[in-house]
């Protein structure tokens, strides 16, 4: 009978109960066989089938996850997600004309500041001036729509510009031939046209298009990293301590200033590290261009004066009280005015012909919108640079945002800030920009002029756009020395010498960490300075998180607090409270060791070291005969921790000291069924509490041969048997205290219920005032 006939037969003529069950079972078996045959015919062989099966399961899991999350979401949660990811939805409905006036003022002033800064930082990055203006234009537009900070001034900064110039695997300028071809001789890059000696590339010496393409590729890759890994980046930055960032930024400030000396003195000065730069500066000092040096010194003195005036000082002389209105005036874009003055003087007196290096031709117009060439092929070349700049840029940005958010009492979202800067750099990478991050000086100016939203960045971007469309022809005669002076003043602001002195007085270890980061950054490489800084951060986190805290009390009493114990700084009062609670015996021949927290691989070795050292030291002064390992509040999390426990007990017994474990935790009891654990603790006595230990007589004997406490024997099996026997006795006691229930009795019997819940005590009758009324007979 086929399946179809069997189905019809059972539907038309219902059989008896037994026959119906048998027919149904046959029917199910035949259907399952046909389904298996069909699957077998469609089943691809070998690895292909496994791959298809695993892919299908993975897709099903992902679909189920998103379906459950979608069903769980409410309209309020969806609205909050939209507002979080697109902050204008939050502040635009509350925006007023008064707030716009503050944003307009701050945006115009910062935009004027940004023009000379962007051009100066572009030179620091090894890029033409227009790339700096592009970096100050398109990223700011995108940040306005996704950023949270109200004072953040996004754009090019000195530190990131220096990292770009030092880490990109290409020459910023190359030698061209007459027909426009060029050759990139990285890492040996020419410094001038005189060094273009390879024929036919001897016609001109100018910017390298491949270098500009790599810089834009770094910005694009950095943006992608920040968008995808935004939550992870925000979480990781919580583990970067202040001494590490201070050491790196202080060293970075010196290297940035060192890189500008070539434009200040007028001859080549190495910018790789401090010793090479000082060597070039001293040995080629006779090549100094006097006009350039004079203009640079005057510009730096003026900018320092204005900067200190804005801080309420006359240079570094603090006793003078500067009026508030003077400080407000000092916050105006004086650097922009200085650049206009120097450019005018350079054009009138033709300083270019007198040896003063000028910016030259700056192409007019807005940047094109296109992805960098060969972006996929270049990822392998720039991935380390992108990661480095992402770490440093996010650190600098989040420090600025956090400071002003705390100052003006509003909250920022680190993850959203990472996403906002990521989108800003993605657009910047597609418009010939290099990485843009938050600037402390421009953010401070925004805060000083009362910016109320991220709209100030859009207004600053409009100022840059007007410059690109209208003012570029007037930038030809701008002296590079004034741009270098702007960078030097900004870079030296990163140097934190007082922080070194403060840490030297308060924390020598943090001083050494800061000094290490500073030394490697200044005397070796900024890139390796970052790597060492990040490595030190990881080391400090692991060291502080896994280092056990130890407290000693008189009478060989040791208290060890592992990670997870909840104790940050243990005190003798806390240890004494634990000792009193446990009722530790006062015996000079007994060593008591209390351990609590998570015993894992990271701290297992340190635990053994501390115990071994202390037992060895104490054994020299007093003869220790007994060792009590008190661990009821300890958790064994892995096999390394378990080996550490057996190592402690084996070492103690090897010294001729009797050892017992008091209060084995549940995590250890679960492992006692395995043979390896039984072998490791085969000679160790286990006691549930101090009362059982004292009653056993173990404290009164000095050798295992004399000790005899009935059924208490060494090893895991004895402890498990005692625990099992005690549990069975508690069950029997519980059953004996519950009276037999009569089927005709009242179903509500408070005394019986209380006796069952608390078997160790007899339930007292309820007071008369609370006696429930007797229900009427039905």
XYZ file of C-alpha atoms in Angstrom:
778
model
C 0.000 0.000 0.000
C 1.491 3.385 -0.953
C 1.257 6.483 1.172
C -1.669 7.935 -0.732
C -3.744 4.715 -0.384
C -2.936 4.380 3.289
C -4.092 7.896 3.923
C -7.365 7.371 2.075
C -7.981 4.045 3.794
C -7.534 5.407 7.225
C -9.777 8.348 6.433
C -12.594 6.246 4.982
C -12.587 3.275 7.362
C -11.413 4.115 10.900
C -9.748 0.947 12.322
C -9.581 -0.116 15.933
C -7.335 1.705 18.374
C -4.399 -0.740 18.109
C -4.612 -1.068 14.334
C -4.806 2.725 13.949
C -1.589 3.223 15.957
C 0.309 0.601 13.958
C -0.834 2.042 10.608
C 0.152 5.540 11.683
C 3.603 4.365 12.715
C 4.152 2.627 9.366
C 2.976 5.730 7.548
C 5.408 7.987 9.473
C 8.340 5.639 8.815
C 7.660 5.519 5.073
C 7.355 9.315 4.846
C 10.632 9.789 6.753
C 12.412 7.325 4.436
C 11.237 9.209 1.358
C 12.362 12.522 2.846
C 15.789 11.090 3.690
C 16.138 9.697 0.150
C 15.269 13.090 -1.299
C 17.782 14.835 0.946
C 20.434 12.250 0.078
C 19.951 12.867 -3.637
C 20.329 16.641 -3.105
C 23.190 16.308 -0.649
C 26.526 17.536 -2.078
C 29.499 15.433 -1.090
C 32.236 16.260 1.395
C 33.379 19.740 2.324
C 30.855 21.487 0.066
C 27.973 19.968 2.011
C 29.497 20.982 5.352
C 30.047 24.521 4.119
C 26.463 24.827 2.836
C 25.094 23.378 6.070
C 27.162 25.679 8.280
C 26.275 28.706 6.167
C 22.586 27.869 6.326
C 22.760 27.509 10.120
C 24.667 30.774 10.471
C 22.182 32.683 8.343
C 19.306 31.172 10.306
C 20.848 32.253 13.610
C 21.434 35.802 12.330
C 17.889 36.006 10.955
C 16.446 34.750 14.218
C 18.493 37.288 16.190
C 17.402 40.255 14.099
C 13.809 39.044 14.082
C 13.755 38.809 17.873
C 15.400 42.231 18.247
C 12.925 43.766 15.804
C 9.961 42.275 17.623
C 11.311 43.537 20.956
C 11.798 47.145 19.814
C 9.231 49.748 20.710
C 8.523 53.045 19.000
C 10.203 54.945 21.838
C 13.373 52.883 21.477
C 13.429 53.398 17.702
C 13.068 57.142 18.240
C 15.926 57.159 20.748
C 18.161 55.225 18.347
C 17.418 57.698 15.549
C 18.101 60.690 17.803
C 21.344 59.146 19.071
C 22.675 58.369 15.608
C 21.494 61.668 14.085
C 21.971 64.322 16.814
C 20.343 67.258 14.879
C 17.010 65.585 15.588
C 17.658 66.420 19.235
C 18.985 69.990 19.078
C 17.262 71.441 15.978
C 13.750 71.537 17.574
C 15.209 73.534 20.479
C 17.358 75.820 18.312
C 16.807 79.571 18.580
C 18.035 82.718 16.852
C 20.083 83.593 19.936
C 21.953 80.266 19.731
C 22.557 80.823 16.034
C 24.188 84.190 16.809
C 26.705 82.484 19.102
C 27.378 79.708 16.577
C 27.808 82.251 13.773
C 30.342 84.277 15.754
C 32.356 81.227 16.791
C 32.229 79.703 13.309
C 33.443 82.863 11.563
C 36.358 83.344 13.959
C 37.414 79.685 13.860
C 37.088 79.683 10.060
C 39.516 82.611 9.825
C 41.887 80.813 12.218
C 41.620 77.632 10.209
C 42.793 79.070 6.875
C 46.439 79.655 7.877
C 46.460 76.653 10.228
C 45.217 74.264 7.543
C 47.832 75.471 5.069
C 50.582 75.209 7.696
C 49.565 71.721 8.813
C 49.406 70.572 5.198
C 53.060 71.505 4.819
C 53.822 69.561 7.999
C 52.098 66.527 6.489
C 54.128 66.860 3.280
C 51.122 67.977 1.226
C 50.343 71.109 -0.808
C 48.379 73.905 0.845
C 45.117 73.127 -0.935
C 44.982 69.642 0.668
C 45.001 71.300 4.067
C 42.095 73.528 3.032
C 40.212 70.487 1.709
C 40.749 68.778 5.095
C 39.305 71.863 6.794
C 36.253 71.850 4.506
C 34.426 68.573 3.787
C 34.981 66.726 7.125
C 33.487 69.665 9.021
C 30.285 69.473 6.968
C 29.795 65.796 7.791
C 30.602 66.266 11.491
C 27.878 68.911 11.768
C 25.244 66.246 11.034
C 26.626 63.391 13.172
C 28.698 65.000 15.944
C 27.536 65.399 19.528
C 30.044 67.896 20.918
C 28.951 71.543 20.803
C 32.483 72.951 20.952
C 34.500 70.459 18.899
C 36.614 72.094 16.195
C 37.366 69.361 13.661
C 40.090 69.587 11.043
C 43.837 69.147 10.527
C 46.111 69.196 13.595
C 49.872 69.268 14.037
C 50.294 65.840 15.652
C 48.370 63.911 13.000
C 50.081 65.882 10.219
C 53.482 64.845 11.555
C 52.395 61.207 11.810
C 51.247 61.279 8.188
C 54.605 62.614 7.000
C 56.577 60.081 9.065
C 54.603 56.902 8.401
C 53.460 57.017 4.764
C 55.638 54.751 2.580
C 56.187 57.331 -0.160
C 58.094 60.538 -0.917
C 56.079 63.741 -0.550
C 58.014 65.383 -3.396
C 59.634 63.683 -6.379
C 61.642 64.495 -9.489
C 59.738 64.938 -12.763
C 60.864 64.613 -16.372
C 60.004 66.971 -19.223
C 57.068 64.828 -20.372
C 55.505 64.731 -16.855
C 56.646 61.297 -15.689
C 58.205 60.876 -12.260
C 59.880 58.284 -10.061
C 59.274 57.634 -6.350
C 62.641 56.785 -4.759
C 61.270 56.042 -1.257
C 62.839 55.657 1.285
C 65.653 57.786 -0.191
C 63.724 60.944 -1.054
C 65.228 64.014 -2.744
C 65.198 67.243 -0.749
C 65.542 69.682 -3.655
C 65.913 69.908 -7.413
C 69.690 69.662 -6.998
C 69.278 66.063 -5.802
C 67.308 65.047 -8.917
C 70.305 63.461 -10.640
C 68.719 60.435 -12.316
C 68.023 61.064 -15.998
C 65.524 61.940 -17.379
C 63.913 62.967 -14.056
C 65.812 66.238 -13.683
C 63.340 68.764 -15.069
C 61.358 69.763 -11.952
C 60.828 68.915 -8.288
C 57.265 69.064 -6.970
C 54.467 67.278 -5.101
C 54.056 63.514 -5.523
C 50.510 62.533 -6.665
C 50.956 59.035 -5.219
C 51.751 60.495 -1.804
C 48.604 62.623 -1.893
C 46.585 59.574 -2.927
C 47.991 57.556 -0.004
C 47.156 60.374 2.433
C 43.538 60.392 1.229
C 43.460 56.597 1.427
C 44.557 56.775 5.071
C 41.696 59.174 5.814
C 39.188 56.861 4.115
C 40.480 53.735 5.879
C 40.580 55.548 9.218
C 36.942 56.585 8.736
C 35.894 53.017 7.947
C 37.682 51.707 11.057
C 36.063 54.322 13.297
C 32.564 53.628 11.965
C 32.793 49.831 12.164
C 34.719 49.565 15.423
C 33.275 52.628 17.152
C 32.012 50.814 20.283
C 35.252 48.842 20.608
C 37.423 51.950 20.207
C 35.444 53.809 22.843
C 35.808 50.885 25.246
C 39.543 50.457 24.632
C 40.279 54.122 25.247
C 39.117 53.691 28.853
C 42.319 51.750 29.527
C 44.743 54.458 28.381
C 46.162 56.237 31.467
C 47.079 59.894 31.530
C 50.897 59.451 31.911
C 51.038 57.511 28.644
C 49.186 60.149 26.634
C 51.111 62.975 28.308
C 54.464 61.366 27.529
C 53.556 60.802 23.903
C 52.023 64.240 23.269
C 54.937 66.012 24.973
C 57.429 64.178 22.792
C 55.205 64.712 19.770
C 55.117 68.463 20.393
C 58.925 68.627 20.308
C 59.109 66.566 17.090
C 56.441 68.757 15.447
C 58.383 71.929 16.297
C 61.569 70.250 15.055
C 59.935 69.584 11.695
C 59.273 73.329 11.175
C 62.876 74.436 11.619
C 63.604 73.995 7.913
C 61.115 76.770 7.074
C 62.256 78.965 9.967
C 66.029 78.777 9.314
C 65.807 78.308 5.555
C 67.778 75.048 5.201
C 67.143 71.333 5.591
C 66.812 70.042 9.162
C 66.001 66.364 9.836
C 62.649 65.821 11.532
C 62.901 62.092 12.242
C 64.202 62.411 15.809
C 65.704 65.004 18.105
C 69.385 64.081 17.881
C 69.457 64.120 14.064
C 67.576 67.441 13.957
C 69.931 69.114 16.422
C 72.919 67.750 14.513
C 71.689 69.300 11.237
C 70.769 72.551 12.973
C 74.237 73.012 14.487
C 76.436 71.836 11.629
C 74.610 73.801 8.892
C 73.897 76.953 10.859
C 75.925 79.073 8.437
C 73.258 78.402 5.766
C 70.634 80.310 7.778
C 68.430 82.687 5.741
C 68.512 85.810 7.919
C 65.338 87.433 6.566
C 63.352 84.220 7.061
C 64.694 83.739 10.604
C 63.904 87.347 11.592
C 60.341 87.158 10.272
C 59.830 83.829 12.057
C 61.073 85.096 15.432
C 58.863 88.183 15.281
C 55.825 86.070 14.307
C 56.410 83.561 17.133
C 56.865 86.293 19.742
C 53.631 87.956 18.659
C 51.678 84.682 18.680
C 53.061 83.697 22.103
C 52.136 87.106 23.478
C 48.561 86.832 22.181
C 48.215 83.276 23.439
C 49.356 84.137 26.965
C 47.224 87.277 26.931
C 44.170 85.112 26.258
C 45.144 83.118 29.369
C 45.342 86.306 31.459
C 49.142 86.623 31.481
C 51.838 88.865 30.027
C 54.002 86.148 28.528
C 54.793 83.998 31.624
C 54.453 86.781 34.192
C 51.400 85.872 36.280
C 51.121 88.737 38.848
C 49.697 91.090 36.189
C 45.877 91.032 36.119
C 44.534 91.201 32.558
C 40.979 92.591 32.204
C 38.332 90.259 30.859
C 37.664 92.317 27.731
C 41.366 92.166 26.842
C 41.314 88.389 27.102
C 38.233 88.310 24.864
C 39.977 90.474 22.277
C 43.018 88.182 22.415
C 40.806 85.290 21.284
C 40.183 86.954 17.913
C 41.880 85.309 14.876
C 45.125 87.283 15.177
C 47.017 84.546 13.337
C 44.835 85.234 10.307
C 45.676 88.944 10.541
C 49.374 88.153 10.876
C 49.245 85.967 7.751
C 47.497 88.759 5.820
C 50.179 91.233 6.943
C 53.103 88.980 6.035
C 51.536 88.082 2.681
C 51.090 91.754 1.848
C 54.678 92.609 2.815
C 55.948 89.621 0.792
C 53.998 90.723 -2.300
C 55.016 94.392 -2.061
C 58.734 93.805 -1.461
C 58.982 90.617 -3.565
C 60.554 88.633 -0.737
C 60.584 85.546 -2.920
C 63.459 87.055 -4.892
C 65.339 87.664 -1.611
C 65.367 84.007 -0.584
C 62.116 83.809 1.394
C 60.224 80.632 0.496
C 56.535 81.244 -0.352
C 53.490 78.988 -0.760
C 53.195 79.456 -4.512
C 50.240 78.564 -6.676
C 47.158 77.241 -4.844
C 44.563 75.751 -7.229
C 41.178 77.426 -6.974
C 37.891 75.560 -6.704
C 36.301 72.873 -4.588
C 37.785 69.369 -4.345
C 36.402 66.641 -6.644
C 34.310 63.850 -5.127
C 35.966 60.526 -5.935
C 37.487 57.604 -4.079
C 41.293 57.360 -3.875
C 42.927 55.448 -6.701
C 43.825 51.804 -6.061
C 42.397 51.990 -2.558
C 42.073 48.222 -2.178
C 45.624 47.595 -3.352
C 47.029 50.226 -0.979
C 45.359 48.916 2.203
C 48.299 46.653 2.969
C 50.693 49.620 2.747
C 48.720 51.985 4.967
C 46.909 49.766 7.479
C 49.483 50.345 10.251
C 49.453 54.096 9.594
C 45.645 54.176 9.682
C 45.471 52.265 12.975
C 48.146 54.470 14.550
C 46.422 57.693 13.509
C 43.035 56.321 14.602
C 44.331 55.656 18.119
C 46.124 58.983 18.492
C 43.385 61.013 16.804
C 40.606 59.494 18.882
C 42.583 60.012 22.081
C 43.107 63.679 21.263
C 39.498 64.208 20.189
C 37.853 62.448 23.121
C 40.052 64.360 25.566
C 38.873 67.656 24.054
C 35.219 66.607 23.984
C 35.218 65.279 27.520
C 36.780 68.438 28.906
C 34.232 70.806 27.374
C 31.279 68.489 27.996
C 32.218 68.478 31.681
C 32.720 72.242 31.635
C 29.309 72.987 30.096
C 27.509 70.080 31.825
C 26.220 67.907 29.030
C 26.819 64.307 28.051
C 28.726 62.958 25.067
C 28.511 59.501 23.528
C 32.017 58.157 22.771
C 30.655 55.616 20.316
C 28.665 58.241 18.413
C 31.700 60.550 18.379
C 33.753 57.770 16.810
C 31.049 57.224 14.195
C 30.787 60.968 13.497
C 34.531 61.358 12.977
C 34.490 58.181 10.913
C 31.888 59.548 8.512
C 33.765 62.869 8.390
C 36.985 61.138 7.353
C 35.217 58.893 4.846
C 33.941 61.983 3.038
C 37.344 63.637 3.486
C 39.125 60.650 1.978
C 36.911 60.950 -1.101
C 37.702 64.694 -1.468
C 41.546 64.711 -1.420
C 41.748 65.312 2.346
C 44.039 63.699 4.879
C 42.909 62.592 8.402
C 40.976 65.190 10.411
C 40.510 65.044 14.197
C 39.542 67.384 17.012
C 41.712 70.431 17.674
C 42.155 71.716 21.217
C 42.928 75.320 20.209
C 39.961 75.688 17.861
C 37.639 73.915 20.293
C 38.756 76.326 23.009
C 37.946 79.249 20.706
C 34.490 77.817 20.010
C 33.921 77.499 23.745
C 35.193 81.021 24.438
C 32.728 82.520 21.945
C 29.828 80.432 23.255
C 29.084 77.959 20.457
C 25.822 76.136 21.184
C 25.846 73.291 18.645
C 27.906 71.513 15.992
C 26.577 74.072 13.483
C 29.703 76.160 14.205
C 31.679 73.585 12.169
C 29.399 74.123 9.166
C 29.900 77.901 9.367
C 33.690 77.431 9.551
C 33.483 75.146 6.514
C 31.612 77.875 4.593
C 34.476 80.287 5.361
C 36.956 77.740 3.948
C 34.764 77.283 0.880
C 34.802 81.049 0.201
C 38.592 80.975 0.513
C 38.858 78.110 -1.991
C 36.572 79.853 -4.477
C 37.765 83.465 -4.155
C 40.983 83.951 -2.169
C 43.396 81.366 -3.592
C 45.013 83.773 -6.114
C 46.096 85.987 -3.191
C 47.863 83.132 -1.374
C 50.770 82.923 -3.823
C 53.094 85.287 -1.887
C 52.301 83.878 1.569
C 55.664 83.168 3.341
C 56.071 79.633 4.616
C 57.932 80.931 7.651
C 54.755 82.491 9.099
C 52.918 79.184 8.672
C 55.811 77.386 10.386
C 55.640 79.891 13.260
C 51.930 79.114 13.730
C 52.706 75.383 13.906
C 55.574 75.841 16.385
C 53.408 77.862 18.784
C 50.650 75.252 18.575
C 53.101 72.350 18.983
C 54.840 73.722 22.058
C 51.439 73.955 23.728
C 51.488 70.136 23.773
C 54.616 70.076 25.953
C 53.689 69.380 29.586
C 56.862 69.887 31.630
C 54.927 70.590 34.871
C 53.340 67.142 34.555
C 56.783 65.509 34.773
C 57.569 67.413 37.962
C 54.177 66.592 39.477
C 54.493 62.843 38.815
C 58.063 62.823 40.102
C 56.800 64.163 43.416
C 53.654 62.045 43.680
C 54.125 58.744 41.806
C 57.550 57.540 40.696
C 56.145 54.598 38.740
C 53.867 56.779 36.597
C 56.778 59.170 36.129
C 58.852 56.315 34.661
C 55.969 55.343 32.344
C 55.637 58.925 31.098
C 59.408 59.282 30.697
C 59.611 56.036 28.706
C 56.936 57.148 26.228
C 58.557 60.585 25.916
C 62.061 59.200 25.347
C 61.086 56.731 22.640
C 58.944 59.323 20.849
C 61.636 62.014 20.850
C 64.825 60.014 20.343
C 63.616 57.139 18.180
C 60.306 57.451 16.344
C 56.804 58.801 16.932
C 55.301 55.637 15.472
C 57.199 53.373 17.849
C 56.389 55.800 20.632
C 52.710 55.074 19.987
C 53.256 51.322 19.941
C 55.223 51.411 23.185
C 52.584 53.653 24.752
C 49.786 51.255 23.811
C 51.861 48.310 25.036
C 52.466 50.041 28.358
C 48.735 50.682 28.662
C 48.004 46.990 28.232
C 50.744 46.062 30.681
C 49.477 48.496 33.310
C 45.901 47.224 32.965
C 46.935 43.573 33.278
C 49.368 44.300 36.098
C 46.851 46.216 38.189
C 43.986 43.839 37.384
C 45.816 40.588 38.167
C 48.112 41.583 41.016
C 46.883 40.045 44.289
C 46.528 42.331 47.315
C 48.097 40.928 50.455
C 47.602 41.811 54.125
C 49.450 40.181 57.016
C 48.373 39.942 60.635
C 50.343 38.826 63.639
C 50.458 35.102 64.332
C 51.148 33.809 60.804
C 47.826 34.991 59.408
C 47.889 35.898 55.701
C 44.975 37.369 53.707
C 45.163 37.406 49.890
C 42.589 39.234 47.751
C 42.549 38.163 44.087
C 40.848 39.971 41.165
C 37.097 39.748 41.533
C 37.149 39.912 45.306
C 35.795 43.465 45.270
C 38.639 44.670 47.495
C 40.749 47.435 45.950
C 42.906 48.380 48.930
C 42.726 45.831 51.782
C 43.163 47.033 55.330
C 44.224 45.354 58.517
C 40.783 46.082 59.990
C 39.131 44.139 57.154
C 41.534 41.238 57.613
C 40.996 41.241 61.379
C 37.221 41.178 60.852
C 37.576 38.103 58.639
C 39.855 36.414 61.189
C 37.376 37.046 64.013
C 34.500 35.737 61.911
C 36.328 32.518 61.060
C 37.732 32.207 64.628
C 41.293 31.609 63.548
C 43.243 29.771 66.268
C 45.983 31.714 68.033
C 48.780 29.231 67.552
C 52.373 30.066 66.605
C 52.763 26.679 64.916
C 49.765 27.182 62.584
C 49.912 29.241 59.368
C 46.466 30.507 58.310
C 46.031 31.634 54.678
C 42.724 33.191 53.578
C 42.180 33.632 49.821
C 39.169 35.168 48.087
C 38.429 36.207 44.500
C 38.925 34.527 41.116
C 41.928 32.211 40.914
C 42.811 32.300 37.200
C 45.900 31.812 35.057
C 46.919 35.506 35.202
C 47.391 35.530 38.981
C 48.048 31.855 39.735
C 51.826 32.222 39.639
C 51.775 35.294 41.852
C 49.580 33.502 44.406
C 52.068 30.642 44.677
C 54.971 33.072 44.914
C 53.400 35.060 47.744
C 52.515 31.958 49.774
C 55.869 30.245 49.224
C 57.812 33.380 50.175
C 55.792 34.073 53.300
C 55.893 30.449 54.510
C 59.658 30.370 53.965
C 60.193 33.629 55.857
C 57.938 32.699 58.753
C 59.489 29.223 59.035
C 62.829 30.814 59.897
C 61.439 32.527 62.977
C 58.951 29.925 64.227
C 58.516 26.239 63.585
C 55.367 25.948 61.445
C 53.690 22.544 61.698
C 50.226 23.180 60.228
C 48.935 25.091 57.206
C 45.222 26.009 56.906
C 44.130 26.980 53.383
C 40.858 28.933 53.906
C 39.117 29.374 50.505
C 35.285 29.473 50.828
C 35.130 32.799 48.948
C 37.521 31.772 46.182
C 36.516 30.663 42.675
C 38.679 28.332 40.591
C 38.152 29.552 37.022
C 40.610 27.456 34.970
C 43.069 24.554 35.048
C 46.043 26.833 35.741
C 44.413 28.023 38.938
C 43.742 24.426 39.960
C 47.411 23.528 39.359
C 48.405 26.518 41.489
C 46.334 25.121 44.382
C 47.915 21.669 44.151
C 51.312 23.332 43.809
C 50.764 25.243 47.042
C 49.697 22.137 48.970
C 52.534 20.010 47.541
C 55.156 22.622 48.429
C 53.796 23.007 51.946
C 53.830 19.262 52.552
C 57.311 19.001 51.030
C 58.506 21.274 53.849
C 57.160 18.806 56.433
C 54.088 20.935 57.198
C 50.668 19.344 57.492
C 48.080 20.931 55.217
C 44.282 21.097 55.130
C 41.745 22.969 53.019
C 39.029 24.760 54.946
C 35.716 25.506 53.206
C 36.270 24.213 49.649
C 34.261 26.410 47.259
C 31.568 25.030 44.914
C 33.822 25.601 41.883
C 36.364 23.179 43.411
C 33.765 20.670 44.583
C 32.460 20.341 41.004
C 35.940 19.301 39.862
C 36.467 16.703 42.599
C 34.930 13.918 40.533
C 37.815 13.944 38.060
C 40.778 11.597 38.667
C 43.405 14.306 38.194
C 41.879 16.362 41.018
C 41.637 13.309 43.257
C 45.318 12.542 42.700
C 46.372 16.160 43.286
C 44.627 16.310 46.689
C 45.072 12.680 47.752
C 46.964 13.628 50.941
C 44.971 16.765 51.817
C 42.262 16.906 54.475
C 39.094 18.851 53.704
C 36.925 20.482 56.386
C 33.651 22.302 55.876
C 34.215 24.926 58.589
C 36.410 25.804 61.534
C 34.097 24.005 63.995
C 34.546 20.696 62.183
C 38.301 21.302 62.023
C 38.592 21.926 65.770
C 36.365 18.978 66.715
C 38.418 16.629 64.569
C 41.476 17.167 66.746
C 43.660 18.000 63.740
C 45.030 21.113 65.463
C 46.222 19.093 68.476
C 48.439 16.642 66.609
C 51.742 17.219 64.863
C 51.948 14.348 62.392
C 49.547 12.438 60.146
C 50.487 9.161 61.827
C 49.170 10.249 65.224
C 46.064 11.973 63.853
C 42.925 9.825 63.900
C 39.455 11.323 63.662
C 37.169 8.462 62.761
C 35.808 8.791 59.226
C 37.817 11.942 58.398
C 40.539 10.723 56.071
C 42.764 12.525 53.564
C 41.630 12.928 49.988
C 38.660 14.038 47.968
C 36.671 10.820 48.309
C 36.447 11.143 52.085
C 35.176 14.702 51.875
C 32.566 13.851 49.226
C 31.366 10.871 51.283
C 30.997 13.014 54.412
C 29.156 15.701 52.457
C 26.828 13.122 50.907
C 26.129 11.498 54.277
C 25.404 14.849 55.873
C 23.001 15.777 53.071
C 21.119 12.471 53.454
C 20.882 13.042 57.210
C 19.400 16.514 56.658
C 16.775 15.042 54.336
C 15.813 12.396 56.887
C 15.589 15.019 59.618
C 13.404 17.172 57.401
C 11.062 14.276 56.660
C 10.822 13.285 60.308
C 9.770 16.784 61.357
C 6.904 16.956 58.854
C 3.766 15.350 60.373
C 1.793 12.909 58.191
C -0.983 14.689 56.421
C -4.603 13.639 56.778
C -6.677 13.882 53.644
C -9.627 15.186 55.657
C -7.627 17.823 57.517
C -7.623 21.509 56.870
C -5.486 22.200 53.748
C -3.970 25.298 55.383
C -1.651 24.203 58.196
C 0.871 26.939 59.029
C 2.802 24.858 61.514
C 3.431 22.062 59.027
C 4.507 24.511 56.312
C 6.971 26.282 58.586
C 8.367 23.000 59.831
C 9.050 21.917 56.255
C 10.720 25.150 55.238
C 12.847 25.366 58.392
C 13.544 21.730 59.366
C 16.129 22.590 62.014
C 13.654 24.411 64.284
C 10.117 23.836 65.456
C 7.645 26.377 64.089
C 6.036 28.477 66.778
C 2.212 28.894 66.649
C 0.914 32.154 65.250
C -0.165 34.814 67.772
C -3.844 34.997 68.574
C -4.224 38.392 66.935
C -3.035 36.941 63.655
C -4.838 33.584 63.799
C -6.781 33.185 60.550
C -10.568 32.764 60.954
C -11.958 29.256 60.713
C -13.880 28.883 57.449
C -17.540 27.934 57.842
C -18.407 24.322 57.119
C -19.508 23.769 53.558
